[in-house]
Short mmCIF file of C-alpha atoms and ligand atoms in Angstrom, two decimals:
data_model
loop_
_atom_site.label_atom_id
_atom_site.label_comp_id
_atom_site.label_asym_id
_atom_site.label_seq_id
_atom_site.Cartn_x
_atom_site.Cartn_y
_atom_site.Cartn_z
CA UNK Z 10 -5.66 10.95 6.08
CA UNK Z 11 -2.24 12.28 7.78
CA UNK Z 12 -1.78 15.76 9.52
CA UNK Z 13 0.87 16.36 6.70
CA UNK Z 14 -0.43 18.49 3.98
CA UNK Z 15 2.99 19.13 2.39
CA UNK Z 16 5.28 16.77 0.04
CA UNK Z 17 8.53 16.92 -1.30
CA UNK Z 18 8.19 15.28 -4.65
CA UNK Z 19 11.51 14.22 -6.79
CA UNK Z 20 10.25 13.47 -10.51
CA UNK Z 21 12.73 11.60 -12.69
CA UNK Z 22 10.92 11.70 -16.17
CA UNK Z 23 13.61 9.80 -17.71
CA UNK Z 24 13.51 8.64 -21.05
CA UNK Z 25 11.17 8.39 -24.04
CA UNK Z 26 7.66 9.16 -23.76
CA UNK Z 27 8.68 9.54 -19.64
CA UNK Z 28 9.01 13.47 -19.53
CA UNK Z 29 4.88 13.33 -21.96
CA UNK Z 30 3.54 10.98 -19.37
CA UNK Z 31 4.83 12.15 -15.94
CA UNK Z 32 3.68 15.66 -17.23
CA UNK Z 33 0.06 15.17 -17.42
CA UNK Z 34 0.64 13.16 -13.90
CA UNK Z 35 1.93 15.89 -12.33
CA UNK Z 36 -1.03 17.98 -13.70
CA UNK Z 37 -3.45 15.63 -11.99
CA UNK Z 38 -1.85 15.73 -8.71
CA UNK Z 39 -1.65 19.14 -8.56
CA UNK Z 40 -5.45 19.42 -9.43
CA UNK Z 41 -6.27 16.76 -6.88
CA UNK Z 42 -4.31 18.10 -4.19
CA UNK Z 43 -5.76 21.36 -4.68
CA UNK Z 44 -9.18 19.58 -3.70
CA UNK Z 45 -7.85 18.35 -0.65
CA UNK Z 46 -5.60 21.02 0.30
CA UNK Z 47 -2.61 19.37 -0.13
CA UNK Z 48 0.62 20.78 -1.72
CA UNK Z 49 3.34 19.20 -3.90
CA UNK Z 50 6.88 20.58 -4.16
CA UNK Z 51 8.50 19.15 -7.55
CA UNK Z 52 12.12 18.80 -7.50
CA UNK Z 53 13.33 17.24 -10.77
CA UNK Z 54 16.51 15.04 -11.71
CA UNK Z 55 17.68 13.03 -14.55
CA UNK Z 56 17.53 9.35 -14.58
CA UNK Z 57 18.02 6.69 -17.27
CA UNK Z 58 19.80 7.83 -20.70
CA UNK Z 59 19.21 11.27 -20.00
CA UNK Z 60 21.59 10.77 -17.08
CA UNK Z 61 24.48 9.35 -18.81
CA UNK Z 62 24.14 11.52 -21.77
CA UNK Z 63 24.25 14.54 -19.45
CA UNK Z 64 25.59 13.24 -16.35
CA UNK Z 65 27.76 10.67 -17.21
CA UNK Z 66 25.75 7.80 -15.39
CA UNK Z 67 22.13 6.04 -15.18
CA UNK Z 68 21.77 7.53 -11.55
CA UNK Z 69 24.11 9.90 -9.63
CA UNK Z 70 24.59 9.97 -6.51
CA UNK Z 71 23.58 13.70 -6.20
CA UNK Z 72 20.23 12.22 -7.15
CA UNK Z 73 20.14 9.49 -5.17
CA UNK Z 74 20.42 12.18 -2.22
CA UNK Z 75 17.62 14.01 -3.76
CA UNK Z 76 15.42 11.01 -3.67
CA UNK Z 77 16.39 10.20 -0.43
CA UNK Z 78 15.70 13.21 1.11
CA UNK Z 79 11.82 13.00 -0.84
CA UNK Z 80 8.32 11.93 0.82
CA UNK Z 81 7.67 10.28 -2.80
CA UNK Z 82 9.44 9.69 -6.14
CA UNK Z 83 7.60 9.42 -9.41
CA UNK Z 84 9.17 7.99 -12.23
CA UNK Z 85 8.58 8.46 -16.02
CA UNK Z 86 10.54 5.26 -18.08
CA UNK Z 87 13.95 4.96 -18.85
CA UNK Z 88 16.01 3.13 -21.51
CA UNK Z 89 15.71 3.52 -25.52
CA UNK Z 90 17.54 2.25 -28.76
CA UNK Z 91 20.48 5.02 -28.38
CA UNK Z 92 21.79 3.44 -25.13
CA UNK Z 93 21.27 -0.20 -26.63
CA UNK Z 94 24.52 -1.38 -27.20
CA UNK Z 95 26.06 -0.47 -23.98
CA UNK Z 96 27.18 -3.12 -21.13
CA UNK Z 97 24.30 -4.08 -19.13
CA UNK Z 98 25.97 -2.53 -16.19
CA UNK Z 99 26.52 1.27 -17.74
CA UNK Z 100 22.40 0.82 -19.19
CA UNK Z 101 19.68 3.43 -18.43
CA UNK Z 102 18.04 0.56 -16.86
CA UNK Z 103 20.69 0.01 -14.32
CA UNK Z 104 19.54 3.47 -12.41
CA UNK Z 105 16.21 2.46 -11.50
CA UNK Z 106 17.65 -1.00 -10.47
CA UNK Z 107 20.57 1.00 -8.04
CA UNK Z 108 17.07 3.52 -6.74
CA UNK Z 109 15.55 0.18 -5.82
CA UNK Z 110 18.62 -1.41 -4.10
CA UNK Z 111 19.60 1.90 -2.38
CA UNK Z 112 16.21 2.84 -1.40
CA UNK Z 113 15.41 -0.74 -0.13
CA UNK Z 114 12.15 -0.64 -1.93
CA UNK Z 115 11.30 -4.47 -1.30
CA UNK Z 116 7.54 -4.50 -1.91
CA UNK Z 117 6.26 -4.13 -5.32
CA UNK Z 118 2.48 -3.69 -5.68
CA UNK Z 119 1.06 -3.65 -9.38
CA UNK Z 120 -2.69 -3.51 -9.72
CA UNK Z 121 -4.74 -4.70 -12.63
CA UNK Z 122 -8.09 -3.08 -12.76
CA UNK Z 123 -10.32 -3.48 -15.79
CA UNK Z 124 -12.32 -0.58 -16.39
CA UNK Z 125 -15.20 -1.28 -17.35
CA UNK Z 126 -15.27 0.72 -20.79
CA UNK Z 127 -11.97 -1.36 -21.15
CA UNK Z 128 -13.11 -4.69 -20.93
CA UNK Z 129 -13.48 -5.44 -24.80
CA UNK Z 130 -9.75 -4.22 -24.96
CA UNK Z 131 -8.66 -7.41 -22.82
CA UNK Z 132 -7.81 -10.50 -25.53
CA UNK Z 133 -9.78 -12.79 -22.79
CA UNK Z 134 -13.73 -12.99 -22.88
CA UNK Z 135 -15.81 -9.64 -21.68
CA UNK Z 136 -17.17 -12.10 -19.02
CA UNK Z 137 -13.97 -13.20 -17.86
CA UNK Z 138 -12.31 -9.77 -17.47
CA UNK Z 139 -15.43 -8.00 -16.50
CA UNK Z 140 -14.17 -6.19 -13.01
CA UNK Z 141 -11.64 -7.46 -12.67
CA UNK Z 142 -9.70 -5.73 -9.50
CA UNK Z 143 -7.12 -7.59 -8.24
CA UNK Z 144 -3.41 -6.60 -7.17
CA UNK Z 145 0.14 -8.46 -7.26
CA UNK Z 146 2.27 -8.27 -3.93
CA UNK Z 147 5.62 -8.95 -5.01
CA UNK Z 148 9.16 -8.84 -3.48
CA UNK Z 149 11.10 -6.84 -5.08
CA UNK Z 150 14.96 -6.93 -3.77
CA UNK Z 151 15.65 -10.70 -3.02
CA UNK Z 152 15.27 -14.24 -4.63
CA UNK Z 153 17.11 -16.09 -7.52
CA UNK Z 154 17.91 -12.35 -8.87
CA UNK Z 155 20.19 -11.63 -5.90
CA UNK Z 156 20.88 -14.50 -4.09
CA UNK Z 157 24.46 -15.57 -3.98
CA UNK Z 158 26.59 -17.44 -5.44
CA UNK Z 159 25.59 -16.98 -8.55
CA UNK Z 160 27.83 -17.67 -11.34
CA UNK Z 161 28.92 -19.50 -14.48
CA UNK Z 162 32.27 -22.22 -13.88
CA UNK Z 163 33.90 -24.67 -15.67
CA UNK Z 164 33.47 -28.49 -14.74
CA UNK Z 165 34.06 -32.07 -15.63
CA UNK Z 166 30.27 -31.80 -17.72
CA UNK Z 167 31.86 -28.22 -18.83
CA UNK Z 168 30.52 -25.35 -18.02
CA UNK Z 169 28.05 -25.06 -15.15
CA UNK Z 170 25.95 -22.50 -14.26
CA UNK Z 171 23.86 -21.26 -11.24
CA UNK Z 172 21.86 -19.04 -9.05
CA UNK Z 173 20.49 -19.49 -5.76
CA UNK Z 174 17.35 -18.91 -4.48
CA UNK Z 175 16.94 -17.34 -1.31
CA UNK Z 176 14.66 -16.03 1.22
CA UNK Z 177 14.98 -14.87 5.16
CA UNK Z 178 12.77 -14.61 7.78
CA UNK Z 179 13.08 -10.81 7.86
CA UNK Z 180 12.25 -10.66 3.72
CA UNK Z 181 9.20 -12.73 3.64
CA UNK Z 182 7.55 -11.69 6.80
CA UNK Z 183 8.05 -7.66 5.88
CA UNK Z 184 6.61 -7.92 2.29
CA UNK Z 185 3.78 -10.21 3.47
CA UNK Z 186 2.79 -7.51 6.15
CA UNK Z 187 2.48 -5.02 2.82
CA UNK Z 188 0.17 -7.75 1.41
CA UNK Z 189 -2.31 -7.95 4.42
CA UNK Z 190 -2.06 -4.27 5.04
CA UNK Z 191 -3.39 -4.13 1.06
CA UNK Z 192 -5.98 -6.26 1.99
CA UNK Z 193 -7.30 -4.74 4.94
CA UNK Z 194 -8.26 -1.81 2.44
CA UNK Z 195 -9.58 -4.38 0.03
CA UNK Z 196 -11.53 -7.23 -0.02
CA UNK Z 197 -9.38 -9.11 2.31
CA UNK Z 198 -8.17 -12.04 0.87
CA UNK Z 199 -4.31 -12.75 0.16
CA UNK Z 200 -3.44 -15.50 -1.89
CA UNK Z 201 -0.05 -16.68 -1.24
CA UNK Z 202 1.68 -18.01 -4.74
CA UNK Z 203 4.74 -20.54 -3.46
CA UNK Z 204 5.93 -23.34 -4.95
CA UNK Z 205 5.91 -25.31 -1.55
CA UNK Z 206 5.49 -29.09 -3.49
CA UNK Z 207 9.23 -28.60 -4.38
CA UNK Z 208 11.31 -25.91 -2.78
CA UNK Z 209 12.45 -25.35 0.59
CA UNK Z 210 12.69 -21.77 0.09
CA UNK Z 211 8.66 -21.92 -0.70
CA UNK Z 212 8.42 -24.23 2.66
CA UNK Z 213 9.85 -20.99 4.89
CA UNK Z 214 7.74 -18.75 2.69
CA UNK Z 215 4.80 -20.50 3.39
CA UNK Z 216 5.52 -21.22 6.90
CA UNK Z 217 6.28 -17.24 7.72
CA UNK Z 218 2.86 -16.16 5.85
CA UNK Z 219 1.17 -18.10 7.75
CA UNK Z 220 2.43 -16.68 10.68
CA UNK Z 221 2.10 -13.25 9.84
CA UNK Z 222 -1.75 -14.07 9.11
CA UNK Z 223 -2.28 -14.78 12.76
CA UNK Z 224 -1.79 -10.94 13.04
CA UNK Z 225 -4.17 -10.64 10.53
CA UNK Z 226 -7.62 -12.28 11.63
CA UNK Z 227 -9.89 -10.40 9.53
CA UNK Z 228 -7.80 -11.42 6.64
CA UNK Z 229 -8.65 -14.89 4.02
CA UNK Z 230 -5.40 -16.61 3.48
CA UNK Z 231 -5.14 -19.28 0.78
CA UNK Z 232 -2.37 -20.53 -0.96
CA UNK Z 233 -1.50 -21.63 -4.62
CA UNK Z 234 1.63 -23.57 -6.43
CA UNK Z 235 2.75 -20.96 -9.06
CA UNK Z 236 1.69 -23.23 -12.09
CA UNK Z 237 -1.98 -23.45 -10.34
CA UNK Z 238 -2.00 -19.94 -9.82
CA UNK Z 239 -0.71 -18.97 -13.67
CA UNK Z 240 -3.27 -21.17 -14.77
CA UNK Z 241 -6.32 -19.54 -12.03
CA UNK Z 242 -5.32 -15.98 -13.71
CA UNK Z 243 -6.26 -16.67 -17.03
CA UNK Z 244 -9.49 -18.97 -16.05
CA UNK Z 245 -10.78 -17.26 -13.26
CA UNK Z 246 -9.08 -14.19 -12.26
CA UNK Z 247 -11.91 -12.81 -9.75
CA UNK Z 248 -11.51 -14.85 -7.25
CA UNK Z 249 -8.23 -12.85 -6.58
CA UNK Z 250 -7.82 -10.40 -4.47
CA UNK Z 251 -4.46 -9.60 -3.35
CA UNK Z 252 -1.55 -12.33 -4.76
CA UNK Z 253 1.25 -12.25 -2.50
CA UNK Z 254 4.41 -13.59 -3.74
CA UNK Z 255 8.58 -13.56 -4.51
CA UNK Z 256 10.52 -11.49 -7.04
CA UNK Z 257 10.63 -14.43 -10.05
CA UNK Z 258 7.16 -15.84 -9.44
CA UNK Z 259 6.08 -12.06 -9.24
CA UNK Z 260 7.95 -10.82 -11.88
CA UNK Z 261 6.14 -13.88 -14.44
CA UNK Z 262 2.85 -13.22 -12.27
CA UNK Z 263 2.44 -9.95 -12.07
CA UNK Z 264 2.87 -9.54 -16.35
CA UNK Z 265 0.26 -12.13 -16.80
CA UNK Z 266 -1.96 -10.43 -14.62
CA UNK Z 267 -1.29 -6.93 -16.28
CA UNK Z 268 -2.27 -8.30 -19.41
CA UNK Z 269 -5.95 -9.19 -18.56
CA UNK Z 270 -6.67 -5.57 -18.38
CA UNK Z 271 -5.75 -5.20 -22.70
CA UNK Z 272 -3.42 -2.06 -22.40
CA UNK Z 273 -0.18 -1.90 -20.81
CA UNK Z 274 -0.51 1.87 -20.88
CA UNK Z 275 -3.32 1.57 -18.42
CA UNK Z 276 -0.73 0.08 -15.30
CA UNK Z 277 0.37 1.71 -12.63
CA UNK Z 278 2.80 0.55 -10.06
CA UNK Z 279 4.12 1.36 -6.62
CA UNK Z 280 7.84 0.11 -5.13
CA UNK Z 281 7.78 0.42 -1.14
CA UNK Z 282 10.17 0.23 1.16
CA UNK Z 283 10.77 0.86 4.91
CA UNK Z 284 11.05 4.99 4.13
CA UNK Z 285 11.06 5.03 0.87
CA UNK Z 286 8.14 4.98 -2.15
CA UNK Z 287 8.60 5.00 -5.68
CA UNK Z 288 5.36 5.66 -8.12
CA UNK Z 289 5.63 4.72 -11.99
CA UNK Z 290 3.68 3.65 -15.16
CA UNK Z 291 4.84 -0.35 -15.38
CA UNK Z 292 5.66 0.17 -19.16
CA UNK Z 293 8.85 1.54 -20.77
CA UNK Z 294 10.16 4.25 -22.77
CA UNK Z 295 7.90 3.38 -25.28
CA UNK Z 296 10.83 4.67 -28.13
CA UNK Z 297 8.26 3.93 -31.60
CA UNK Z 298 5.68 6.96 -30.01
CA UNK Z 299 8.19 9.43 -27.91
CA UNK Z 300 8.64 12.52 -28.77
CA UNK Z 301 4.68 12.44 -30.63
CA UNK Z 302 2.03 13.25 -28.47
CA UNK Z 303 0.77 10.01 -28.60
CA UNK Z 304 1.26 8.25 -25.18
CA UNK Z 305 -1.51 6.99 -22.86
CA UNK Z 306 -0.39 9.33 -19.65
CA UNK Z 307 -3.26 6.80 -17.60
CA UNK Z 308 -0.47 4.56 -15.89
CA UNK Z 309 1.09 7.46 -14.72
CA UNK Z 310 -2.14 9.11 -13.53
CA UNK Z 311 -3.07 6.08 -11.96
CA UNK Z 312 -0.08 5.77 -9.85
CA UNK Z 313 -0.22 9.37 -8.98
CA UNK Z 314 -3.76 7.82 -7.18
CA UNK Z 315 -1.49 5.23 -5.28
CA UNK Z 316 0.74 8.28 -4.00
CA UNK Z 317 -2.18 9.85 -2.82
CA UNK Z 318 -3.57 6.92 -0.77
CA UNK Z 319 -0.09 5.18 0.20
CA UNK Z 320 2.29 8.33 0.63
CA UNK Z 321 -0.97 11.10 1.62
CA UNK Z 322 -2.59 8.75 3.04
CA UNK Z 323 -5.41 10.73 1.69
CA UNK Z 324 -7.60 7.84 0.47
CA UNK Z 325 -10.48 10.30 -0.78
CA UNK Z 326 -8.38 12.19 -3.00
CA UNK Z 327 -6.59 8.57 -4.82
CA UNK Z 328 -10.79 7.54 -5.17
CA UNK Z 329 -11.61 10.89 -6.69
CA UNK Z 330 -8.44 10.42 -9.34
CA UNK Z 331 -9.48 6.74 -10.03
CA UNK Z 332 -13.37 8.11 -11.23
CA UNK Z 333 -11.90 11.01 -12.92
CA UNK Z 334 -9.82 8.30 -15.10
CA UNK Z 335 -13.26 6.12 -15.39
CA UNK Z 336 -15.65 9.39 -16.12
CA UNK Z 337 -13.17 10.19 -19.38
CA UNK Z 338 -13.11 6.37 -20.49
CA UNK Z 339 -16.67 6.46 -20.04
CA UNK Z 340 -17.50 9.53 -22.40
CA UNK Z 341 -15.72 7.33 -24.70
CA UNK Z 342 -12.12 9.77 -24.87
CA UNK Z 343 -9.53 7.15 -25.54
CA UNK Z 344 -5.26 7.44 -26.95
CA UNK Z 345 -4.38 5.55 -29.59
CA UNK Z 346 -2.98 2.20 -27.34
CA UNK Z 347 -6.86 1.89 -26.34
CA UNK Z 348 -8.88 3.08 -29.12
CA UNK Z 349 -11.51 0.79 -30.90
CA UNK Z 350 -12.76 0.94 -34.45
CA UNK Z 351 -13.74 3.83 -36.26
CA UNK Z 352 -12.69 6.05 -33.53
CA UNK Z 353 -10.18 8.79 -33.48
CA UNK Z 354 -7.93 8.65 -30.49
CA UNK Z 355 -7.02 12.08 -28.43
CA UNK Z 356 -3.49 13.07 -27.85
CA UNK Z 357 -1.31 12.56 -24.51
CA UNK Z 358 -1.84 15.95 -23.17
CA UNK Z 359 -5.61 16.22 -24.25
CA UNK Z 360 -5.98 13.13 -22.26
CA UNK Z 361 -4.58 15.04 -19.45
CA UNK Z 362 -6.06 17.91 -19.54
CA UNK Z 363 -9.68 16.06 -19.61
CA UNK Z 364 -8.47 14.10 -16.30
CA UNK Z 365 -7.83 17.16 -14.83
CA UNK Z 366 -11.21 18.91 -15.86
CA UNK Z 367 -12.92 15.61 -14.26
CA UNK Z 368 -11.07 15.47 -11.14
CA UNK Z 369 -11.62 19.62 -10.69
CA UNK Z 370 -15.58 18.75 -11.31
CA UNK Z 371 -15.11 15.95 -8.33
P1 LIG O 1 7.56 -0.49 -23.80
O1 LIG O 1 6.66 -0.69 -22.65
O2 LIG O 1 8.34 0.77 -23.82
O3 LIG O 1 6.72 -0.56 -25.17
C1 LIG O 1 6.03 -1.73 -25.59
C2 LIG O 1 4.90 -1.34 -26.58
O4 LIG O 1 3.86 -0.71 -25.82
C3 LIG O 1 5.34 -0.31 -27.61
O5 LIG O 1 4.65 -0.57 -28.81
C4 LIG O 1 4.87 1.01 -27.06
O6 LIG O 1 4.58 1.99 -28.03
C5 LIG O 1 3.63 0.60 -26.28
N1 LIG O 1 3.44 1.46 -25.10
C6 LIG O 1 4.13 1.41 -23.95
N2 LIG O 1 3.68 2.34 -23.10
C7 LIG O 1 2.71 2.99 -23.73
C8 LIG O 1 1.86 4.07 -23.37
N3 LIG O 1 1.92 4.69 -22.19
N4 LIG O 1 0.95 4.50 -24.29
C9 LIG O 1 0.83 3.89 -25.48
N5 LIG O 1 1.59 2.86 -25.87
C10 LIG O 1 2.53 2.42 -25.01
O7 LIG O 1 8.54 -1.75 -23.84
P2 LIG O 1 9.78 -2.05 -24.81
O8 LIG O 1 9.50 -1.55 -26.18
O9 LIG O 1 10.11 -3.46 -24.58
O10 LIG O 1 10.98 -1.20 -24.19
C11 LIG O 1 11.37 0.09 -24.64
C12 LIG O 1 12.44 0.62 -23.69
O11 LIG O 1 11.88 0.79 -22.40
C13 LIG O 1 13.61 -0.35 -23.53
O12 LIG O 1 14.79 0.41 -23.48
C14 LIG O 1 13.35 -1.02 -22.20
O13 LIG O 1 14.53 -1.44 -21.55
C15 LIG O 1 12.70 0.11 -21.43
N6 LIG O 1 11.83 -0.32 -20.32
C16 LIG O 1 11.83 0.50 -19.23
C17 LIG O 1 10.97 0.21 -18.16
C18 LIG O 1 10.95 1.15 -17.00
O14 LIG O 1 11.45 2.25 -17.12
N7 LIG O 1 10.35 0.79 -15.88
C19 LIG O 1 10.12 -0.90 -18.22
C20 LIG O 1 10.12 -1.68 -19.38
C21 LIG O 1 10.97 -1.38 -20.44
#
């Protein structure tokens, strides 16, 4: 754990069922840093919709200061039907996309736990899914999505159009140094996913992992071709322990994975960068529940357990959030998104609240 004990915390609920879901979050880390003496100062901004609706943008720049000058954002969702028709550049979406780029926040790290009261939720076999614990490495700020030129141009075929994929040194060997630093508080293994059979890009990729795994002894290093490793998820997904890999192969990857754990309400996420860290649920707005009481706030709680152990450092205090979040699946409390038959699902803020009790009980 760090010396620090205090934490400037800028929460952008956003849009939707954000503001009902980073609520109860911000409940739970208040109740788990009052365990471990730790304090959280909230400092709130508008993101998303509610930003251009009140502020004439998706981000400002007044917020991007704010966030910034924060140990730790957490983000609710943004985006909804209202802001729909709009160009893709003036979108809610477009302010979490400018926090990323501004903040540098390069490494992406989704985990996919199945809890075990969860595992029927999961449309794969019980045995297949049963803990499951893996988590997807994946760049965030670089790749086909960014690289340059990019473009759409007229030709003798007519028109032609094209991206390019791209990767440095610098890029790959920072984000794979998030992935073995994962490990090291896992079960270290990475597996790299490249697609080294075909693309040069993969060939440096591959080449620079390896590299930093020298640095890494007590770390397992294997590699996979995307399609192999697409295909490994589904059949056997616990021989994985971290997945290492770019922003398109982790962007396809990292969804697949999510989906072995049956909820999407259930995943967290963290966004890293150099100084920066940025905690949210990996689902949207959710528009068809907002506003109803009806959310599952456990993404959100479970990223608030990444803050703890990535931005607190505070390891103990993520571990007692994660069994807090098991305890209450366990005495069978479930929302709506999660509920089985013949059972009557408890509201957002219930769910909460009963996080909190368990964490306060330790
Ligand atoms: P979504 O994740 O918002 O919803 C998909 C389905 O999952 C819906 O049926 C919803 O009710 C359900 N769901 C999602 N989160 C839930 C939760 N916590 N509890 C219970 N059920 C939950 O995806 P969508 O419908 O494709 O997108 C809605 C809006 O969210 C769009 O504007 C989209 O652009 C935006 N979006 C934002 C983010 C983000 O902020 N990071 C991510 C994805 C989508």
């Amino acid at each position: 754990m760090t010396d620090r004990k205090s934490f400037d915390i800028l929460v952008l609920e956003g849009d939707g069922i954000g503001p009902e879901v980073a609520a109860e979050a911000l409940k739970v880390l208040d109740a788990a840093g009052e365990g471990a003496g730790l304090e959280f100062h909230y400092h709130h901004a508008l993101v998303g919709g509610a930003a251009i609706d009140e502020e004439g943008a998706p981000i400002s720049q007044e917020t991007m200061r704010k966030a910034e000058a924060a140990d730790a954002i957490i983000l609710g969702a943004v985006g909804g039907p209202k802001w729909d028709d709009l160009p893709t550049l003036e979108r809610p979406e477009q302010g979490l996309l400018g926090l990323r780029m501004r903040l540098d926040l390069f490494a992406n790290l989704r985990p996919a736990t199945v809890f075990e009261p969860l595992a029927d939720a999961s449309t794969l076999k019980r045995e297949v899914v049963s803990g499951i614990d893996l988590l997807v490495v994946r760049e965030l700020v670089s790749d086909l999505y960014f690289g340059e030129p990019r473009g759409v141009k007229s030709s003798d075929e007519g028109r032609v159009a094209f991206n390019t994929m791209r990767y440095s040194d610098r890029e790959i060997s920072r984000v794979a140094r998030v992935a073995f630093d994962a490990a090291l508080r896992r079960r270290r293994k990475v597996t790299s996913v490249d697609k080294a059979n075909v693309l040069e890009v993969s060939g440096l990729w591959r080449e620079v992992v390896c590299e930093v795994a020298r640095e890494y002894p007590d770390v397992e290093l294997d590699h996979q071709y995307v399609d192999n490793c697409s295909m490994q998820l589904i059949r056997d997904p616990s021989q994985f322990d971290v997945i290492l890999t770019g922003n398109m192969f982790g962007d396809i990857l990292s969804d697949e994975a999510a989906m072995l754990t049956g909820s999407i309400g259930m995943l967290p996420s963290a966004s890293l960068g150099a100084d920066f860290a940025l905690y949210e649920p990996v689902h949207g707005s959710a528009p068809d529940i907002a506003g109803q009481d009806r959310a599952n706030p456990l993404a959100t709680i479970l990223s608030i357990a990444m803050l703890l152990e990535i931005t607190c450092k505070d390891a103990e205090s993520a571990g007692r959030v994660r069994s807090a979040v098991e305890r209450v699946l366990n005495d069978g409390y479930r929302t709506a998104d999660i509920i089985g038959e013949g059972e009557d699902p408890v509201p957002c803020s219930r769910m909460g609240d009963l996080v909190v009790e368990a964490v306060r009980r330790g």
